[in-house]
Coordinates of C-alpha atoms in Angstrom, one line a residue:
M7 CA -39.7 -40.8 -4.1
E8 CA -39.5 -38.7 -7.2
T9 CA -40.5 -35.6 -5.2
A10 CA -37.8 -36.3 -2.7
A11 CA -35.2 -36.7 -5.4
D12 CA -36.4 -33.6 -7.1
D13 CA -36.1 -31.7 -3.9
A14 CA -32.6 -33.0 -3.3
G15 CA -31.6 -32.0 -6.8
T16 CA -33.1 -28.5 -6.4
A17 CA -31.2 -28.1 -3.0
T18 CA -27.9 -29.2 -4.6
R19 CA -28.3 -26.8 -7.5
A20 CA -29.1 -24.0 -5.1
L21 CA -26.0 -24.8 -3.0
I22 CA -23.8 -24.8 -6.2
F23 CA -25.1 -21.4 -7.3
A24 CA -24.6 -20.0 -3.8
L25 CA -21.0 -21.3 -3.7
L26 CA -20.3 -19.9 -7.1
A27 CA -21.7 -16.5 -6.1
L28 CA -19.5 -16.4 -3.0
A29 CA -16.5 -17.7 -4.9
C30 CA -16.8 -14.7 -7.2
G31 CA -16.2 -12.5 -4.2
H32 CA -12.9 -14.3 -3.7
M33 CA -12.1 -13.7 -7.4
L34 CA -12.8 -10.0 -6.9
S35 CA -10.5 -10.0 -3.9
T36 CA -7.5 -11.5 -5.9
L37 CA -8.1 -9.0 -8.7
L38 CA -8.0 -6.0 -6.3
R39 CA -5.0 -7.4 -4.5
T40 CA -2.9 -7.6 -7.7
I41 CA -3.9 -4.3 -9.5
P42 CA -0.6 -2.6 -8.6
A43 CA 1.4 -5.2 -10.5
V44 CA 0.5 -3.7 -13.8
S45 CA -0.1 -0.1 -12.8
L46 CA 2.4 0.8 -10.0
D47 CA 4.4 3.2 -12.3
L48 CA 1.3 5.2 -13.4
M49 CA -0.1 5.4 -9.8
A50 CA 3.3 6.6 -8.5
A51 CA 3.5 9.2 -11.2
D52 CA 0.0 10.5 -10.4
F53 CA 0.8 10.7 -6.7
H54 CA 4.2 12.2 -7.2
I55 CA 6.0 9.6 -5.1
E56 CA 8.6 7.0 -5.9
P57 CA 7.3 3.6 -7.1
Q58 CA 9.2 1.9 -4.2
A59 CA 7.5 4.1 -1.7
L60 CA 4.1 3.4 -3.1
A61 CA 5.0 -0.3 -3.1
S62 CA 5.6 -0.1 0.7
L63 CA 2.4 1.8 1.1
T64 CA 0.3 -0.9 -0.6
S65 CA 1.3 -3.3 2.2
I66 CA -1.5 -1.6 4.2
Y67 CA -3.8 -3.9 2.2
P68 CA -2.4 -7.2 3.3
F69 CA -1.8 -6.0 6.9
A70 CA -5.5 -5.0 7.2
F71 CA -6.4 -8.3 5.5
A72 CA -4.5 -10.4 8.0
A73 CA -5.7 -8.4 11.0
A74 CA -9.4 -8.7 10.1
Q75 CA -9.5 -12.4 9.4
I76 CA -10.2 -13.7 12.9
P77 CA -12.8 -11.1 13.8
V78 CA -14.5 -11.8 10.4
G79 CA -14.5 -15.5 11.1
A80 CA -16.1 -14.9 14.5
A81 CA -18.7 -12.7 12.9
M82 CA -19.7 -15.5 10.5
D83 CA -20.2 -17.9 13.4
R84 CA -22.4 -15.3 15.2
F85 CA -24.3 -13.8 12.3
G86 CA -24.1 -16.3 9.4
V87 CA -22.4 -16.3 6.0
R88 CA -25.0 -14.3 4.1
P89 CA -25.1 -11.0 6.1
V90 CA -21.3 -11.0 6.7
S91 CA -20.7 -11.6 3.0
L92 CA -23.0 -8.8 2.0
S93 CA -21.4 -6.4 4.5
L94 CA -17.9 -7.2 3.2
L95 CA -19.0 -6.7 -0.4
A96 CA -20.4 -3.3 0.4
G97 CA -17.1 -2.4 2.1
T98 CA -15.3 -3.7 -1.0
V99 CA -17.3 -1.4 -3.3
F100 CA -16.6 1.6 -1.1
G101 CA -12.9 0.7 -0.8
A102 CA -12.6 0.4 -4.6
V103 CA -14.3 3.7 -5.1
A104 CA -12.1 5.3 -2.5
S105 CA -9.0 3.9 -4.2
G106 CA -10.2 5.1 -7.6
F107 CA -10.8 8.6 -6.3
A108 CA -7.4 8.8 -4.5
T109 CA -5.4 11.9 -5.2
G110 CA -2.3 11.2 -3.1
A111 CA -0.6 8.7 -0.9
A112 CA -2.8 9.3 2.2
S113 CA -6.1 8.9 0.4
F114 CA -4.9 5.9 -1.4
A115 CA -3.8 4.3 1.9
V116 CA -7.3 4.8 3.2
G117 CA -8.8 3.0 0.2
Q118 CA -6.3 0.2 0.6
F119 CA -7.1 -0.2 4.3
M120 CA -10.8 -0.4 3.5
L121 CA -10.2 -3.0 0.8
G122 CA -7.9 -5.1 3.0
V123 CA -10.6 -5.3 5.8
A124 CA -13.5 -5.8 3.3
T125 CA -11.9 -8.6 1.3
S126 CA -10.4 -10.5 4.3
G127 CA -13.4 -12.8 4.5
M128 CA -14.0 -13.4 0.7
L129 CA -12.3 -16.8 0.9
M130 CA -13.8 -17.8 4.3
C131 CA -17.4 -17.1 3.2
P132 CA -17.6 -19.9 0.5
M133 CA -15.4 -22.2 2.5
T134 CA -17.6 -21.8 5.6
L135 CA -20.8 -22.4 3.6
A136 CA -19.3 -25.5 1.9
A137 CA -18.0 -26.9 5.2
K138 CA -21.5 -26.6 6.8
Q139 CA -23.4 -28.1 3.8
L140 CA -21.1 -30.7 2.3
S141 CA -19.6 -34.1 3.2
A142 CA -15.8 -34.2 3.8
A143 CA -15.1 -35.7 0.3
R144 CA -17.3 -33.1 -1.5
F145 CA -15.8 -30.3 0.6
G146 CA -12.3 -31.3 -0.6
L147 CA -13.5 -31.1 -4.2
W148 CA -15.2 -27.7 -3.7
S149 CA -12.4 -26.1 -1.7
G150 CA -10.2 -26.7 -4.7
A151 CA -12.8 -25.3 -7.0
I152 CA -13.3 -22.2 -4.9
L153 CA -9.5 -21.5 -4.9
S154 CA -9.3 -22.0 -8.7
I155 CA -12.3 -19.6 -9.3
G156 CA -10.6 -17.1 -7.0
N157 CA -7.4 -17.2 -8.9
I158 CA -9.2 -16.2 -12.1
G159 CA -9.1 -12.7 -10.5
M160 CA -5.3 -12.8 -11.0
L161 CA -5.8 -13.8 -14.6
L162 CA -8.1 -10.8 -15.0
S163 CA -5.4 -8.5 -13.5
S164 CA -2.8 -9.7 -16.0
S165 CA -3.3 -9.0 -19.8
P166 CA -6.9 -7.8 -19.6
L167 CA -6.2 -5.3 -16.9
A168 CA -3.0 -4.2 -18.6
F169 CA -5.1 -3.4 -21.8
V170 CA -7.6 -1.5 -19.7
V171 CA -4.9 0.5 -17.9
D172 CA -3.2 1.4 -21.2
A173 CA -6.5 2.5 -22.7
Y174 CA -8.3 4.2 -19.8
G175 CA -5.7 4.7 -17.0
W176 CA -5.1 2.9 -13.7
R177 CA -8.2 4.2 -12.0
A178 CA -10.4 2.2 -14.4
G179 CA -9.3 -1.0 -12.7
F180 CA -10.9 0.1 -9.5
W181 CA -14.0 1.4 -11.2
I182 CA -14.5 -2.0 -12.9
S183 CA -13.9 -3.7 -9.5
A184 CA -16.5 -1.6 -7.8
I185 CA -19.1 -2.5 -10.5
G186 CA -18.1 -6.1 -10.1
G187 CA -18.6 -5.9 -6.4
I188 CA -22.1 -4.6 -6.9
A189 CA -22.9 -7.5 -9.3
V190 CA -21.5 -10.1 -6.9
A191 CA -23.5 -8.6 -4.0
L192 CA -26.7 -8.9 -6.0
A193 CA -25.9 -12.5 -6.8
V194 CA -25.2 -13.2 -3.1
F195 CA -28.4 -11.5 -2.1
A196 CA -30.4 -13.6 -4.6
L197 CA -28.6 -17.0 -4.3
V198 CA -27.1 -17.4 -0.8
P199 CA -29.7 -18.8 1.7
H200 CA -30.5 -17.5 5.2
Q201 CA -28.9 -19.7 7.8
P202 CA -29.2 -19.5 11.6
A203 CA -26.1 -18.1 13.3
E204 CA -23.9 -20.5 15.3
H205 CA -22.4 -19.4 18.6
K206 CA -19.6 -21.8 18.7
D207 CA -17.2 -19.5 20.5
E208 CA -18.5 -16.7 22.7
S209 CA -15.1 -15.4 23.6
S210 CA -14.1 -12.0 22.3
P211 CA -12.2 -11.6 19.0
L212 CA -9.2 -10.4 21.0
A213 CA -9.2 -13.6 23.1
Q214 CA -9.5 -15.7 19.9
M215 CA -6.6 -13.8 18.3
I216 CA -4.4 -14.4 21.4
E217 CA -5.2 -18.1 21.4
V218 CA -4.4 -18.5 17.7
L219 CA -1.1 -16.6 18.2
R220 CA -0.3 -18.8 21.2
L221 CA -0.9 -22.0 19.2
G222 CA 1.1 -20.7 16.2
L223 CA 4.1 -20.1 18.5
S224 CA 3.8 -23.5 20.1
R225 CA 6.5 -26.1 19.5
P226 CA 4.4 -28.4 17.1
L227 CA 3.6 -25.5 14.7
R228 CA 6.7 -23.3 14.7
G229 CA 8.3 -24.9 11.6
L230 CA 5.0 -24.6 9.7
I231 CA 4.5 -21.0 10.7
A232 CA 8.1 -20.1 9.7
L233 CA 7.6 -21.4 6.2
A234 CA 4.0 -20.1 5.9
L235 CA 5.3 -16.6 6.7
V236 CA 7.4 -16.6 3.5
S237 CA 5.7 -19.1 1.2
L238 CA 2.5 -17.4 0.1
A239 CA 4.2 -14.0 0.6
T240 CA 6.7 -14.8 -2.2
S241 CA 4.2 -15.8 -4.8
L242 CA 1.7 -13.0 -4.0
V243 CA 4.3 -10.3 -3.8
L244 CA 6.0 -11.4 -7.0
R245 CA 2.7 -11.8 -8.8
G246 CA 0.9 -8.9 -7.3
L247 CA 3.6 -6.2 -7.1
W248 CA 7.1 -6.8 -8.5
G249 CA 6.5 -9.0 -11.4
G250 CA 5.2 -6.2 -13.6
P251 CA 7.9 -3.7 -12.8
W252 CA 10.6 -6.4 -13.3
L253 CA 9.3 -7.3 -16.8
M254 CA 8.7 -3.7 -17.9
D255 CA 11.6 -1.8 -16.3
V256 CA 14.3 -4.5 -16.4
K257 CA 13.3 -6.5 -19.4
G258 CA 11.7 -3.8 -21.5
L259 CA 8.4 -5.4 -22.1
S260 CA 5.2 -3.4 -22.8
R261 CA 2.4 -3.4 -20.2
V262 CA 0.4 -6.0 -22.2
E263 CA 3.4 -8.2 -22.8
A264 CA 4.2 -8.2 -19.1
G265 CA 0.5 -9.0 -18.4
N266 CA 0.8 -12.0 -20.7
Q267 CA 3.7 -13.4 -18.8
L268 CA 2.0 -12.7 -15.4
G269 CA -1.0 -14.6 -16.8
A270 CA 1.1 -17.6 -17.5
F271 CA 2.5 -17.4 -14.0
T272 CA -1.1 -17.3 -12.7
L273 CA -2.1 -20.4 -14.7
A274 CA 0.8 -22.2 -13.1
M275 CA -0.4 -21.1 -9.7
I276 CA -3.9 -22.6 -10.6
A277 CA -2.6 -25.9 -11.9
G278 CA 0.2 -26.3 -9.4
P279 CA -1.8 -27.3 -6.3
L280 CA -3.5 -30.1 -8.4
C281 CA -0.1 -31.4 -9.5
I282 CA 1.5 -31.1 -6.1
G283 CA -1.5 -32.9 -4.6
M284 CA -1.1 -35.9 -7.0
I285 CA 2.6 -36.0 -6.3
D286 CA 1.9 -35.9 -2.5
R287 CA -0.5 -38.9 -2.8
R288 CA 2.1 -40.9 -4.8
L289 CA 5.2 -40.1 -2.7
G290 CA 3.7 -40.1 0.8
R291 CA 6.6 -37.9 1.9
R292 CA 4.8 -34.6 2.5
R293 CA 7.5 -33.0 4.7
A294 CA 10.3 -33.6 2.1
L295 CA 8.0 -32.4 -0.8
V296 CA 7.1 -29.2 1.0
A297 CA 10.7 -28.3 1.9
G298 CA 12.1 -29.4 -1.4
S299 CA 9.6 -27.5 -3.6
H300 CA 10.3 -24.3 -1.6
M301 CA 14.0 -24.7 -1.9
V302 CA 13.6 -25.2 -5.7
A303 CA 11.5 -22.0 -5.8
A304 CA 14.3 -20.1 -3.9
L305 CA 16.8 -21.3 -6.6
L306 CA 14.5 -20.2 -9.4
L307 CA 14.1 -16.8 -7.9
A308 CA 17.8 -16.4 -7.6
L309 CA 18.3 -17.4 -11.2
M310 CA 15.7 -14.8 -12.3
A311 CA 17.5 -12.1 -10.4
L312 CA 20.9 -13.1 -11.8
G313 CA 19.5 -12.8 -15.3
A314 CA 19.4 -9.0 -14.9
P315 CA 21.8 -6.8 -16.9
H316 CA 25.4 -7.5 -16.0
Y317 CA 24.5 -10.1 -13.4
A318 CA 26.1 -13.6 -13.3
V319 CA 23.7 -15.6 -15.5
S320 CA 23.7 -12.8 -18.2
V321 CA 27.5 -12.5 -18.1
L322 CA 28.0 -16.3 -18.3
S323 CA 25.5 -16.5 -21.2
G324 CA 27.4 -13.9 -23.1
V325 CA 24.5 -11.4 -23.3
S326 CA 23.9 -8.0 -21.7
V327 CA 20.6 -9.3 -20.2
M328 CA 18.7 -12.6 -20.3
P329 CA 15.7 -12.5 -22.8
P330 CA 12.1 -12.3 -21.5
Q331 CA 11.5 -15.9 -22.6
Y332 CA 14.0 -16.9 -19.8
D333 CA 11.8 -15.1 -17.2
L334 CA 8.6 -16.7 -18.7
V335 CA 10.0 -20.2 -18.1
L336 CA 11.1 -19.3 -14.6
F337 CA 7.7 -17.6 -13.7
V338 CA 5.9 -20.8 -14.7
L339 CA 8.3 -23.0 -12.7
I340 CA 8.1 -20.7 -9.6
G341 CA 4.3 -20.9 -9.8
L342 CA 4.4 -24.7 -9.8
A343 CA 7.1 -24.9 -7.1
T344 CA 5.3 -22.6 -4.6
S345 CA 2.0 -24.5 -5.0
A346 CA 2.9 -26.8 -2.1
Q347 CA 1.5 -24.2 0.3
P348 CA -1.9 -25.9 0.8
L349 CA 0.0 -29.0 2.2
L350 CA 0.9 -26.9 5.2
F351 CA -2.8 -26.9 6.2
G352 CA -2.9 -30.7 6.1
M353 CA 0.3 -30.9 8.2
S354 CA -1.1 -28.6 10.8
R355 CA -4.0 -30.9 11.4
Q356 CA -1.5 -33.8 11.8
L357 CA 0.5 -32.0 14.4
V358 CA -2.1 -30.8 16.9
D359 CA -5.1 -32.4 18.8
A360 CA -8.4 -32.5 17.1
Q361 CA -10.1 -30.0 19.5
V362 CA -7.7 -27.2 18.4
A363 CA -7.4 -28.2 14.7
G364 CA -9.5 -25.2 13.7
K365 CA -7.3 -22.7 15.5
A366 CA -4.2 -24.4 14.0
L367 CA -5.6 -23.8 10.5
A368 CA -6.4 -20.2 11.5
A369 CA -2.8 -19.8 12.7
V370 CA -1.3 -21.0 9.4
N371 CA -3.8 -18.9 7.4
L372 CA -2.9 -15.8 9.5
A373 CA 0.8 -16.5 8.9
F374 CA 0.3 -16.7 5.2
F375 CA -1.3 -13.3 4.9
L376 CA 0.7 -11.6 7.7
G377 CA 3.9 -12.8 5.9
A378 CA 2.6 -11.3 2.6
A379 CA 2.1 -7.9 4.4
L380 CA 5.6 -8.0 5.9
M381 CA 7.2 -9.1 2.6
Q382 CA 5.4 -6.4 0.6
S383 CA 6.6 -3.7 3.1
V384 CA 10.2 -4.9 3.4
T385 CA 10.7 -5.5 -0.3
G386 CA 9.6 -1.9 -1.0
A387 CA 12.6 -0.7 1.2
V388 CA 14.9 -3.2 -0.5
A389 CA 13.9 -2.0 -3.9
A390 CA 14.5 1.6 -2.9
L391 CA 18.0 0.8 -1.5
A392 CA 19.3 -1.8 -4.0
G393 CA 17.0 -2.3 -7.0
L394 CA 14.7 -5.0 -8.3
P395 CA 17.3 -7.8 -8.6
A396 CA 18.0 -7.4 -4.9
V397 CA 14.3 -7.8 -4.2
L398 CA 14.2 -11.2 -6.0
L399 CA 17.4 -12.3 -4.1
F400 CA 15.9 -11.2 -0.8
M401 CA 12.7 -13.3 -1.5
A402 CA 14.9 -16.2 -2.5
A403 CA 16.9 -16.0 0.8
A404 CA 13.6 -15.7 2.8
L405 CA 12.2 -18.8 1.2
L406 CA 15.5 -20.7 1.8
V407 CA 15.6 -19.7 5.5
G408 CA 11.9 -20.6 5.9
A409 CA 12.5 -24.0 4.4
V410 CA 15.5 -24.7 6.6
I411 CA 13.6 -23.7 9.8
F412 CA 10.7 -25.9 8.7
M413 CA 13.0 -28.9 8.2
A414 CA 14.7 -28.3 11.6
C415 CA 11.4 -28.0 13.5
T416 CA 9.5 -30.8 11.9
R417 CA 12.0 -33.7 12.2
T418 CA 9.4 -35.9 14.0
V419 CA 6.7 -35.6 11.3

């Protein structure tokens, strides 16, 4: 009996270390995705293009990320988590190196495309291993832990990255990421076990993509997809792209000071899902909670925009521009309000039959990241035409429209 218990304990520890190694890949992904937030101005100056044009160019990353998710998921079923993870980490290292060596818009776009494809499975890898090895209750615990570990990457890309960029230049962020990718790959090689591949779906990746898109456009999921397209997009684009320029260019903060505020925003994004989850269990009114929290986030974004110089909130407050402390409070509240996003996964499982639940989850996940790509691309054009306050107002309007469509299409939930 003692031997069996010892074996079980050893297996549990091995699984924990494997999940931690894979979760570090997700952390690397969130770091790479948010590097432009604190270095966009320096990168644009190096490439001799406008920051708004570079912002639109960086949308190549989330577009590639979204497009690669379903093929990568199919590869994990066919080849297993370990070989796919190692392949993706190798691609991440090459993509980081390519981005660090970029000398202009075209070469930077190549690096961003490589990174988008390579990091597309960094969340799916630990989630898939956990789903195969853990009970439903323990999977729920570990899925939250994996997401929290991943969001540490956004903490690293706030104040610490701002310090590195100030001291060594924007390219240093990509060099450090490449070294981190090598370290994570070594950990995965040493700690993640070999597992037999599972051939659950022998259809082509194109056929799987078409089926996921068909399900996403079906009547039960339309409302969820509409909100998913703008929900994660708003928080990722604000945190990963426009938050830094807003604080530095509009509010006059230094790079490190802006990084501190973005770090507080990230902490709210980490704590938010836990708070929303507790509220959801107490209220039992998930549809109202999801819609209401996103409407509140839209209001908060509008208030942030209207705190710009000579805009309504600043004028009514009798100041030329609202102080940075005003934005800090709003960043934290926005991080908390947009944290209802994971509830959309739970709702998708309620709205479809069990046999297509997996594809429904894939449809929502695809909408999250496709929306981020579209939002990043469109807001670059908005910034070029009308400035940063208009970007925040545009995102607020998108959230409001998404929440209204969600409410209209989910009346029976």
